[in-house]
Each structure stands twice: as C-alpha cells, then as structure tokens.
C-alpha cells in the first residue's frame, strides 16, 4: 500500500527537459565543439556530475560562468506540468498519501518555480533540494531522507523518475519505482523501474 509518493522535478513534475537540452546544447557547442550531441549524453545528470566529467581541468574556471548562465536561464524557463500531474496529486492527497518533491535542483531554481506556480508548495508535504543531500543520485540518500522526513518506511514509498540516475536511486532505496518515458524511450528505462508510464493521465492511485 503506497503511503508516500516521491517525485523528481524535471521530466516528472514539469516538462522542462527539452529546455535544458537547448541550454546545454549551447554550452557544449561553445566549450566542447569536438563532441557533437554531448547535450544528449549528459541528460539526466546532476550539475556536479556534468562539471566533474566535462568541465574540470582546463575548463574548471568556466563552471562559475555556466552556473550563472544556468541560474538566469532557469528564472526565465516555462514550467508546464506533465499531463495529468495536478489531478493525480490531488487524488493522492484525498486518499491520505503523503507527497514530496525530491530534486537535484537548488533553492535558487525553486524560487523561480514558486514564482511561476504560487500553488506549488501546497501540493506537497515536503520539498527536498540538492542542499538537503550529502550524495547525488544514483545514490539512494535523497529518497531515504525523503522517507524519513515523511515518517514512512522505504517499502511504502513509490518513486516517480525519468532519468537513469534517478531510477537507479529509487531502486537503491528499496522503493517501488515508476519510470516516466518523458526524457528517455520507454524501452531504455524499463530495466530500471517496476512500471513505465508516459504521463499521469488516467493513472490510478492504487
């Protein structure tokens, strides 16, 4: 019986991944012109992981510039809910299921989310951001902390994720994992989750 629903943010709550592809496409063409399509390879990775893999060494001094650009970009992004999300969360809360956002995004970005969606905080019992975690996904730390925050056992939680790192994080936490095929094809994420969905339309609480 699901007692808590834990949602990643980008690609799960909001349909923002295409916008991030545009942003990272511009950065990758500027700093890694030798690697066409890099923005697709880094999709779903945390900022720290991207920096460690592609913007360290000689490019380490560009991290602050990219972070500044990203913060400005996120303030202007469109935050459109994934189809059916609002209705699904409302049904969860009617049934007494606790809800939380578990995202690698920082509080600066969440400030932009709250500006665009003043109702956002009312949809969740907890909102955990990158500042709340010691380890990034795919480590289970973030989801285990969310379960503890909501005072529920891991086995009573359902994780909603779209990225490979996020799916692996939910699995490592010992939770039931719902994979959203919003960022990656359904067949590619199927091995990492218990069920694949395309959106929240007609999804049953049970």
mmCIF file of C-alpha atoms in Angstrom, residues 32-130:
data_model
loop_
_atom_site.group_PDB
_atom_site.id
_atom_site.type_symbol
_atom_site.label_atom_id
_atom_site.label_comp_id
_atom_site.label_asym_id
_atom_site.label_seq_id
_atom_site.Cartn_x
_atom_site.Cartn_y
_atom_site.Cartn_z
ATOM 1 C CA UNK A 32 33.156 21.083 -26.479
ATOM 2 C CA UNK A 33 32.761 21.651 -30.222
ATOM 3 C CA UNK A 34 34.728 18.437 -30.756
ATOM 4 C CA UNK A 35 31.878 16.405 -29.219
ATOM 5 C CA UNK A 36 28.631 16.999 -31.182
ATOM 6 C CA UNK A 37 25.476 15.874 -29.369
ATOM 7 C CA UNK A 38 27.065 15.947 -25.914
ATOM 8 C CA UNK A 39 23.934 17.616 -24.519
ATOM 9 C CA UNK A 40 22.057 14.356 -25.118
ATOM 10 C CA UNK A 41 24.699 12.245 -23.380
ATOM 11 C CA UNK A 42 24.607 14.303 -20.177
ATOM 12 C CA UNK A 43 20.804 14.363 -20.000
ATOM 13 C CA UNK A 44 19.555 13.459 -16.530
ATOM 14 C CA UNK A 45 22.899 14.042 -14.810
ATOM 15 C CA UNK A 46 23.349 16.412 -11.902
ATOM 16 C CA UNK A 47 25.281 19.651 -12.331
ATOM 17 C CA UNK A 48 28.126 18.249 -10.234
ATOM 18 C CA UNK A 49 28.342 15.159 -12.407
ATOM 19 C CA UNK A 50 28.392 17.246 -15.584
ATOM 20 C CA UNK A 51 31.101 19.512 -14.209
ATOM 21 C CA UNK A 52 33.250 16.613 -12.976
ATOM 22 C CA UNK A 53 33.062 14.807 -16.298
ATOM 23 C CA UNK A 54 33.195 17.655 -18.804
ATOM 24 C CA UNK A 55 34.124 20.945 -17.141
ATOM 25 C CA UNK A 56 37.071 20.096 -14.927
ATOM 26 C CA UNK A 57 40.784 20.552 -15.541
ATOM 27 C CA UNK A 58 41.369 23.332 -18.042
ATOM 28 C CA UNK A 59 37.645 24.140 -18.108
ATOM 29 C CA UNK A 60 37.176 24.267 -14.331
ATOM 30 C CA UNK A 61 37.291 28.055 -14.388
ATOM 31 C CA UNK A 62 34.218 28.055 -16.659
ATOM 32 C CA UNK A 63 31.985 26.413 -14.051
ATOM 33 C CA UNK A 64 31.072 29.686 -12.334
ATOM 34 C CA UNK A 65 30.165 31.263 -15.673
ATOM 35 C CA UNK A 66 27.975 28.310 -16.676
ATOM 36 C CA UNK A 67 26.294 28.266 -13.267
ATOM 37 C CA UNK A 68 25.497 31.971 -13.584
ATOM 38 C CA UNK A 69 24.070 31.389 -17.067
ATOM 39 C CA UNK A 70 22.032 28.430 -15.826
ATOM 40 C CA UNK A 71 20.584 30.377 -12.894
ATOM 41 C CA UNK A 72 19.465 33.157 -15.256
ATOM 42 C CA UNK A 73 18.061 30.654 -17.733
ATOM 43 C CA UNK A 74 16.023 28.847 -15.083
ATOM 44 C CA UNK A 75 14.434 32.107 -13.973
ATOM 45 C CA UNK A 76 13.002 32.532 -17.478
ATOM 46 C CA UNK A 77 12.046 28.937 -18.237
ATOM 47 C CA UNK A 78 8.487 27.744 -18.721
ATOM 48 C CA UNK A 79 7.348 25.335 -16.039
ATOM 49 C CA UNK A 80 4.495 23.378 -17.562
ATOM 50 C CA UNK A 81 3.122 20.429 -15.611
ATOM 51 C CA UNK A 82 3.379 16.956 -17.114
ATOM 52 C CA UNK A 83 -0.064 15.950 -18.390
ATOM 53 C CA UNK A 84 -2.349 14.790 -15.587
ATOM 54 C CA UNK A 85 0.073 15.587 -12.768
ATOM 55 C CA UNK A 86 -2.028 18.095 -10.853
ATOM 56 C CA UNK A 87 -5.111 15.869 -10.914
ATOM 57 C CA UNK A 88 -3.102 12.830 -9.844
ATOM 58 C CA UNK A 89 -1.527 14.598 -6.863
ATOM 59 C CA UNK A 90 -4.940 15.866 -5.808
ATOM 60 C CA UNK A 91 -6.263 12.282 -5.793
ATOM 61 C CA UNK A 92 -3.255 11.099 -3.808
ATOM 62 C CA UNK A 93 -3.808 13.700 -1.139
ATOM 63 C CA UNK A 94 -7.524 12.918 -0.976
ATOM 64 C CA UNK A 95 -6.543 9.313 -0.209
ATOM 65 C CA UNK A 96 -4.158 10.410 2.544
ATOM 66 C CA UNK A 97 -0.983 9.581 0.606
ATOM 67 C CA UNK A 98 1.926 11.865 1.538
ATOM 68 C CA UNK A 99 3.719 13.636 -1.301
ATOM 69 C CA UNK A 100 7.191 15.077 -1.724
ATOM 70 C CA UNK A 101 9.466 16.519 -4.384
ATOM 71 C CA UNK A 102 12.980 15.074 -4.356
ATOM 72 C CA UNK A 103 15.111 17.037 -6.791
ATOM 73 C CA UNK A 104 18.744 17.750 -7.540
ATOM 74 C CA UNK A 105 17.728 21.324 -8.344
ATOM 75 C CA UNK A 106 18.856 24.035 -5.946
ATOM 76 C CA UNK A 107 16.830 26.523 -3.933
ATOM 77 C CA UNK A 108 17.572 29.345 -6.360
ATOM 78 C CA UNK A 109 15.773 27.443 -9.107
ATOM 79 C CA UNK A 110 12.932 26.510 -6.781
ATOM 80 C CA UNK A 111 12.415 30.204 -6.150
ATOM 81 C CA UNK A 112 11.663 30.560 -9.872
ATOM 82 C CA UNK A 113 9.253 27.615 -9.670
ATOM 83 C CA UNK A 114 7.378 29.230 -6.780
ATOM 84 C CA UNK A 115 7.144 32.493 -8.717
ATOM 85 C CA UNK A 116 5.634 30.749 -11.732
ATOM 86 C CA UNK A 117 3.427 28.472 -9.610
ATOM 87 C CA UNK A 118 2.399 30.060 -6.290
ATOM 88 C CA UNK A 119 0.313 26.948 -5.565
ATOM 89 C CA UNK A 120 3.290 24.591 -5.842
ATOM 90 C CA UNK A 121 4.124 24.259 -2.149
ATOM 91 C CA UNK A 122 0.525 23.343 -1.319
ATOM 92 C CA UNK A 123 0.802 20.184 -3.446
ATOM 93 C CA UNK A 124 3.480 18.577 -1.273
ATOM 94 C CA UNK A 125 4.183 17.673 2.332
ATOM 95 C CA UNK A 126 7.912 18.194 1.755
ATOM 96 C CA UNK A 127 10.242 19.618 -0.881
ATOM 97 C CA UNK A 128 13.839 18.389 -0.788
ATOM 98 C CA UNK A 129 16.518 20.059 -2.933
ATOM 99 C CA UNK A 130 20.215 19.498 -3.604
#
